[in-house]
Coordinates of C-alpha atoms and ligand atoms in Angstrom, one line a residue:
M34 CA -19.7 -8.8 -20.4
F35 CA -17.6 -9.0 -17.1
D36 CA -18.4 -11.8 -14.7
S37 CA -19.5 -10.8 -11.3
K38 CA -16.6 -11.6 -9.0
K39 CA -16.9 -12.3 -4.9
I40 CA -14.3 -10.5 -3.6
L41 CA -12.7 -10.6 -0.5
L42 CA -11.2 -7.2 1.0
I43 CA -9.1 -7.2 4.0
G44 CA -8.9 -4.2 5.9
P45 CA -11.7 -1.8 5.0
Y46 CA -10.8 0.4 7.3
G47 CA -6.8 1.3 6.3
Q48 CA -6.0 4.1 3.4
V49 CA -6.1 1.8 0.6
G50 CA -8.6 -0.3 2.2
W51 CA -11.2 2.4 2.2
E52 CA -10.5 3.2 -1.4
L53 CA -10.7 -0.4 -2.3
W54 CA -13.8 -0.5 -0.9
H55 CA -15.4 1.7 -3.5
S56 CA -13.4 1.2 -6.0
T57 CA -14.5 -2.5 -6.5
Q58 CA -18.4 -2.1 -6.1
P59 CA -18.7 -2.3 -10.0
L60 CA -16.6 -5.5 -10.1
G61 CA -19.1 -7.6 -8.2
K62 CA -20.0 -8.9 -4.8
V63 CA -17.6 -6.9 -2.0
I64 CA -17.0 -8.7 1.3
I65 CA -15.1 -6.8 4.0
A66 CA -13.2 -8.8 6.5
G67 CA -10.9 -7.3 9.6
R68 CA -10.4 -7.3 13.5
G69 CA -12.5 -5.8 15.9
A70 CA -16.3 -5.0 16.5
N71 CA -16.6 -2.6 14.0
Q72 CA -20.9 -3.8 12.9
Q73 CA -20.4 -3.3 9.2
L74 CA -17.5 -5.9 8.9
Q75 CA -18.4 -9.2 7.7
A76 CA -16.3 -11.8 8.5
Q77 CA -13.6 -11.4 11.2
I78 CA -9.9 -12.2 10.1
N79 CA -7.0 -11.2 12.5
L80 CA -4.4 -11.5 10.3
A81 CA -1.6 -12.6 13.3
D82 CA -3.6 -15.7 13.8
P83 CA -3.6 -18.5 10.7
D84 CA -6.9 -19.8 11.7
S85 CA -8.7 -17.1 11.1
I86 CA -7.6 -16.6 7.8
R87 CA -8.3 -20.3 6.8
R88 CA -11.7 -20.3 8.3
V89 CA -13.0 -17.2 6.7
I90 CA -11.4 -18.1 3.1
R91 CA -12.9 -21.8 3.0
E92 CA -15.9 -20.2 3.9
I93 CA -16.5 -17.2 2.1
K94 CA -14.9 -19.0 -1.3
P95 CA -13.6 -16.0 -3.0
S96 CA -12.3 -15.8 -6.5
I97 CA -10.3 -12.5 -5.4
V98 CA -8.9 -11.7 -2.1
L99 CA -7.6 -8.3 -1.5
N100 CA -5.1 -7.6 1.2
A101 CA -4.9 -4.4 2.6
A102 CA -3.8 -5.3 5.7
A103 CA -1.1 -5.2 7.3
Y104 CA 1.1 -4.1 10.2
T105 CA 2.2 -0.7 8.9
K106 CA 3.7 1.8 11.9
V107 CA 7.4 1.6 11.1
D108 CA 9.2 2.7 13.6
K109 CA 7.3 1.1 16.6
A110 CA 7.7 -1.8 14.4
E111 CA 11.1 -2.0 15.5
Q112 CA 10.1 -2.9 18.9
E113 CA 7.2 -5.2 18.2
S114 CA 8.8 -7.1 15.4
E115 CA 7.8 -11.0 16.5
L116 CA 3.6 -9.6 16.0
V117 CA 4.7 -7.6 12.8
Y118 CA 6.2 -10.7 11.8
R119 CA 3.0 -12.8 11.9
I120 CA 1.1 -10.3 10.2
N121 CA 3.5 -9.1 7.2
A122 CA 5.5 -12.0 7.0
I123 CA 3.4 -15.4 8.1
A124 CA 0.0 -14.0 7.0
P125 CA 0.5 -13.2 3.1
G126 CA 1.9 -17.3 2.8
V127 CA -1.2 -18.2 4.4
L128 CA -3.4 -16.2 2.5
A129 CA -1.8 -17.6 -0.9
E130 CA -2.0 -21.1 0.0
E131 CA -5.9 -20.6 0.9
C132 CA -5.9 -19.0 -2.3
L133 CA -4.4 -21.6 -4.2
R134 CA -6.6 -23.8 -2.8
L135 CA -9.3 -22.2 -4.8
K136 CA -7.7 -20.9 -7.6
A137 CA -8.3 -17.4 -6.7
L138 CA -6.0 -14.4 -7.0
L139 CA -4.4 -12.2 -4.3
I140 CA -4.2 -8.7 -4.8
H141 CA -1.0 -7.7 -2.0
Y142 CA 0.7 -4.3 -1.4
S143 CA 4.5 -4.3 -0.2
T144 CA 6.2 -1.2 0.2
D145 CA 9.5 0.8 -0.9
Y146 CA 11.0 -0.2 1.8
V147 CA 12.1 -3.2 0.5
F148 CA 15.2 -1.5 -1.3
D149 CA 18.3 0.4 0.8
G150 CA 18.1 3.5 -0.8
N151 CA 21.2 3.7 -2.4
H152 CA 20.1 4.3 -6.3
T153 CA 19.8 7.3 -8.0
N154 CA 17.7 6.1 -10.4
P155 CA 14.1 4.6 -10.0
Y156 CA 13.9 0.7 -8.8
T157 CA 12.6 -1.8 -10.9
E158 CA 10.6 -5.4 -9.5
I159 CA 13.9 -6.8 -10.4
D160 CA 16.5 -4.7 -8.4
T161 CA 18.1 -5.8 -5.6
V162 CA 16.5 -5.8 -2.2
N163 CA 17.6 -5.1 1.0
P164 CA 15.4 -3.4 3.5
L165 CA 17.0 -1.4 6.6
G166 CA 14.4 -2.4 9.3
V167 CA 11.6 -4.1 10.8
Y168 CA 9.6 -3.4 8.2
G169 CA 10.6 -3.5 5.4
T170 CA 12.2 -6.8 5.9
S171 CA 9.0 -8.7 7.4
K172 CA 7.6 -7.0 3.7
L173 CA 10.2 -8.4 2.1
T174 CA 9.4 -12.3 3.9
G175 CA 5.5 -11.3 3.4
E176 CA 6.2 -11.4 -0.5
Q177 CA 8.8 -14.5 -1.0
A178 CA 5.9 -16.0 1.1
I179 CA 3.3 -15.4 -1.8
I180 CA 5.7 -16.1 -4.4
D181 CA 6.9 -19.4 -3.0
I182 CA 3.3 -20.8 -2.6
G183 CA 3.2 -20.4 -6.8
G184 CA -0.1 -19.4 -7.2
Q185 CA -2.5 -16.4 -9.1
Y186 CA -0.8 -13.1 -7.4
L187 CA -0.5 -10.0 -7.9
I188 CA 2.4 -7.9 -5.5
L189 CA 1.5 -4.5 -5.9
R190 CA 4.5 -2.3 -4.2
T191 CA 3.4 1.2 -3.7
A192 CA 5.5 4.0 -1.7
W193 CA 4.8 7.3 0.6
V194 CA 0.7 6.3 0.7
Y195 CA -1.9 9.5 1.5
G196 CA -4.9 10.1 1.7
R197 CA -8.0 11.8 3.2
R198 CA -8.5 9.1 6.0
G199 CA -6.1 7.2 8.7
Q200 CA -2.5 8.5 9.5
N201 CA -0.4 10.2 7.1
F202 CA 2.0 13.1 6.1
L203 CA -0.6 15.3 4.4
L204 CA -2.9 14.8 7.4
T205 CA -0.3 15.1 9.3
M206 CA 1.0 18.5 8.0
Q207 CA -2.6 19.9 7.6
R208 CA -3.1 18.9 11.3
L209 CA 0.2 20.6 12.3
A210 CA 0.2 23.6 10.2
A211 CA -3.2 24.8 11.9
E212 CA -1.1 24.2 15.7
R213 CA 2.7 25.5 14.6
E214 CA 4.3 28.4 13.4
E215 CA 7.0 27.0 12.1
L216 CA 7.9 22.8 11.2
K217 CA 11.1 21.4 10.4
I218 CA 10.6 18.6 7.6
V219 CA 13.4 16.1 6.4
A220 CA 14.8 17.6 2.3
D221 CA 16.9 14.4 2.0
Q222 CA 14.5 11.9 1.8
I223 CA 13.8 10.9 -1.8
G224 CA 10.2 9.5 -3.1
A225 CA 6.9 9.3 -4.4
P226 CA 4.0 10.4 -2.6
T227 CA 1.0 8.3 -3.6
W228 CA -2.7 9.0 -2.9
S229 CA -4.7 5.7 -1.8
R230 CA -7.2 6.5 -4.2
M231 CA -5.2 6.0 -7.2
I232 CA -3.5 2.6 -5.4
A233 CA -7.0 1.8 -5.5
Q234 CA -8.3 2.7 -8.5
A235 CA -5.6 1.5 -10.3
T236 CA -5.9 -1.7 -8.5
S237 CA -9.2 -2.2 -9.6
H238 CA -8.5 -1.6 -13.2
I239 CA -6.1 -4.2 -12.9
I240 CA -8.6 -6.7 -11.9
A241 CA -11.0 -5.4 -15.1
Q242 CA -8.6 -6.3 -17.6
I243 CA -7.5 -9.3 -15.9
Y244 CA -11.1 -11.5 -16.1
S245 CA -12.1 -9.3 -19.1
P246 CA -13.4 -12.1 -21.5
F247 CA -12.0 -9.4 -24.4
Y248 CA -8.3 -9.3 -23.4
Q249 CA -8.2 -12.9 -22.4
L250 CA -4.8 -12.7 -20.1
D251 CA -3.2 -15.5 -18.7
I252 CA -3.3 -14.2 -14.7
K253 CA -0.9 -17.2 -14.4
S254 CA 2.2 -15.1 -16.3
L255 CA 1.0 -12.2 -15.5
S256 CA 1.8 -13.3 -11.5
G257 CA 4.5 -11.2 -10.2
I258 CA 5.4 -8.6 -8.3
Y259 CA 4.7 -4.8 -10.2
H260 CA 5.5 -1.0 -9.2
L261 CA 2.3 1.3 -8.3
T262 CA 3.0 5.0 -7.3
N263 CA 2.0 8.7 -8.5
A264 CA 4.6 9.6 -10.8
G265 CA 7.7 12.1 -10.7
Q266 CA 9.7 12.3 -7.3
T267 CA 10.1 14.7 -4.3
N268 CA 11.4 14.7 -1.0
W269 CA 9.4 15.3 2.4
Y270 CA 10.5 19.3 2.5
E271 CA 9.0 19.6 -0.6
F272 CA 5.8 17.6 -0.3
A273 CA 5.0 19.8 2.9
K274 CA 5.1 22.5 1.2
A275 CA 2.8 21.9 -1.6
I276 CA 0.5 20.8 0.9
I277 CA 0.8 23.6 3.4
A278 CA 0.7 26.2 -0.3
Q279 CA -2.8 25.1 0.3
S280 CA -3.6 25.2 4.2
K281 CA -5.2 28.0 5.9
K282 CA -2.6 28.9 7.5
Q283 CA 0.9 28.8 6.7
P284 CA 3.8 27.7 9.1
R285 CA 7.3 28.9 8.3
L286 CA 8.7 25.6 6.8
L287 CA 12.7 24.7 7.6
P288 CA 14.1 21.6 5.6
I289 CA 16.5 19.3 7.9
T290 CA 18.7 16.0 7.5
T291 CA 17.6 12.4 8.8
A292 CA 20.3 12.8 11.0
D293 CA 18.5 16.1 12.8
Y294 CA 15.5 14.3 13.0
P295 CA 16.9 10.3 14.1
T296 CA 14.1 7.4 14.0
P297 CA 14.0 4.0 15.5
A298 CA 13.7 2.7 12.2
K299 CA 16.2 3.7 9.4
R300 CA 14.4 5.0 6.3
P301 CA 16.2 4.8 1.8
A302 CA 17.3 7.7 1.3
Y303 CA 15.9 7.0 -2.1
S304 CA 13.4 5.1 -3.1
V305 CA 11.3 6.1 -5.9
L306 CA 10.3 3.0 -8.0
S307 CA 9.3 3.0 -11.7
N308 CA 6.1 2.1 -12.8
A309 CA 6.9 0.6 -16.0
K310 CA 6.4 -3.0 -16.0
L311 CA 3.0 -1.6 -14.7
S312 CA 2.4 0.5 -18.1
D313 CA 3.9 -2.3 -20.4
L314 CA 1.5 -5.0 -19.1
F315 CA -1.5 -3.1 -18.0
G316 CA -1.4 0.0 -19.7
I317 CA -1.2 1.7 -16.6
K318 CA 0.3 5.4 -15.5
L319 CA -0.7 7.0 -12.0
P320 CA -0.4 10.9 -13.0
A321 CA 2.1 12.8 -11.4
W322 CA 2.4 12.9 -7.7
D323 CA 1.8 17.1 -7.7
Q324 CA -1.7 16.4 -9.8
A325 CA -2.8 13.6 -7.3
L326 CA -1.9 15.6 -4.3
A327 CA -4.2 18.4 -6.3
L328 CA -6.5 16.6 -6.7
A329 CA -6.9 15.3 -3.2
L330 CA -6.9 18.3 -2.1
R331 CA -10.1 19.5 -3.8
Ligands
NAP5 N1 1.3 4.1 4.3 C1 2.6 4.2 3.7 O1 2.9 4.8 3.5 C2 3.0 2.7 2.8 C3 4.1 2.5 1.9 C4 4.0 1.5 1.2 C5 3.6 0.4 1.3 N2 2.4 0.7 1.4 C6 1.6 -1.0 1.9 O2 0.6 -0.6 1.7 C7 -0.6 -1.3 2.3 C8 -1.8 -0.3 2.9 O3 -1.4 0.5 3.4 P1 -2.1 1.7 4.4 O4 -1.7 3.1 4.4 O5 -3.5 1.7 4.1 O6 -2.1 1.3 6.0 P2 -3.0 1.4 6.9 O7 -4.1 2.4 6.8 O8 -2.2 1.5 8.3 O9 -4.1 0.3 7.7 C9 -3.9 -1.0 7.6 C10 -4.8 -1.7 8.1 O10 -4.6 -3.3 8.4 C11 -5.2 -3.5 9.3 N3 -4.7 -4.0 10.6 C12 -3.3 -4.2 11.3 N4 -2.9 -5.3 11.5 C13 -4.0 -6.4 12.0 C14 -4.7 -7.8 11.7 N5 -3.3 -8.4 12.4 N6 -5.1 -8.3 11.0 C15 -6.4 -7.6 10.3 N7 -5.8 -6.4 9.8 C16 -5.0 -5.4 10.7 C17 -5.7 -2.2 10.4 O11 -6.7 -2.3 11.2 P3 -6.8 -1.4 12.6 O12 -7.6 -0.7 12.2 O13 -7.5 -2.7 13.5 O14 -5.4 -1.6 13.1 C18 -6.0 -1.7 8.9 O15 -7.1 -1.3 8.7 C19 0.1 -2.5 3.1 O16 0.5 -3.4 2.6 C20 1.5 -1.2 3.7 O17 2.1 -1.8 3.8 C21 2.3 1.4 3.1

């Protein structure tokens, strides 16, 4: 039988965090931590404050820490680099140090924006990184901080996350579809839209395998970076088309280029991630992005 774990989940109100909160329930006692006044939070962690991280982890002594919190506003990050680094680059190292002290497993999420987008075939975990903006650079520094500590960790790089709550492309398109007659959408950035629920379910599946007495897996040797996205690839315009096709009101969609829609942060033109390592080591393969979207819309 699976030995029930004490799981500390940081960021339970984000897109991925919310789904993790639910999908990890069967795995053990889930304690939720974050910042702010939400009554349901069981511990206060502000990732910009390393003392709050140390205090809570030393008090709770979890066997697994799931960090679903991050500074995720890619454009705003360009103006707030100091805060972004504290949350995305320094905090993951502090989490890793505290997990090492407890011999706990740290599961942390990272991003396709660690790549510059010059590839034309899916990026693997060993491909050269070269982030284009503050957000991607901060997330990459956070990855490296975890790796340098050398404990038990999984860094799950995902991409183009959407879900039924939070701020994301799916909900934005649904809102704009109701408000506008015409939408111009970038068609020259290619990636894999990924449903937050599937990220969480895959994470829970990984945890269940790691701690299953049947598999006897060696966590230390499995520690590393893994790519975790829905399969296939598309562009924002085609993604919007698939969303709008299921909307009550259907505005006209016009494809535009990145150059037509300048943003403060540069984004990779191509950031499809190969999920082969996850499939080889954990037997996990997420469905194609359009199948996942159909399920999410249902
Ligand atoms: N969204 C994407 O498209 C995408 C793509 C690739 C990778 N990722 C990665 O996937 C992970 C999850 O992303 P997501 O889309 O679920 O994020 P999200 O919906 O933006 O949620 C982020 C969460 O982090 C919390 N947070 C922010 N600053 C914090 C701080 N200083 N202390 C404590 N909590 C803080 C936020 O809480 P508040 O409500 O208090 O702000 C929020 O609940 C992140 O590591 C992200 O980098 C996301």
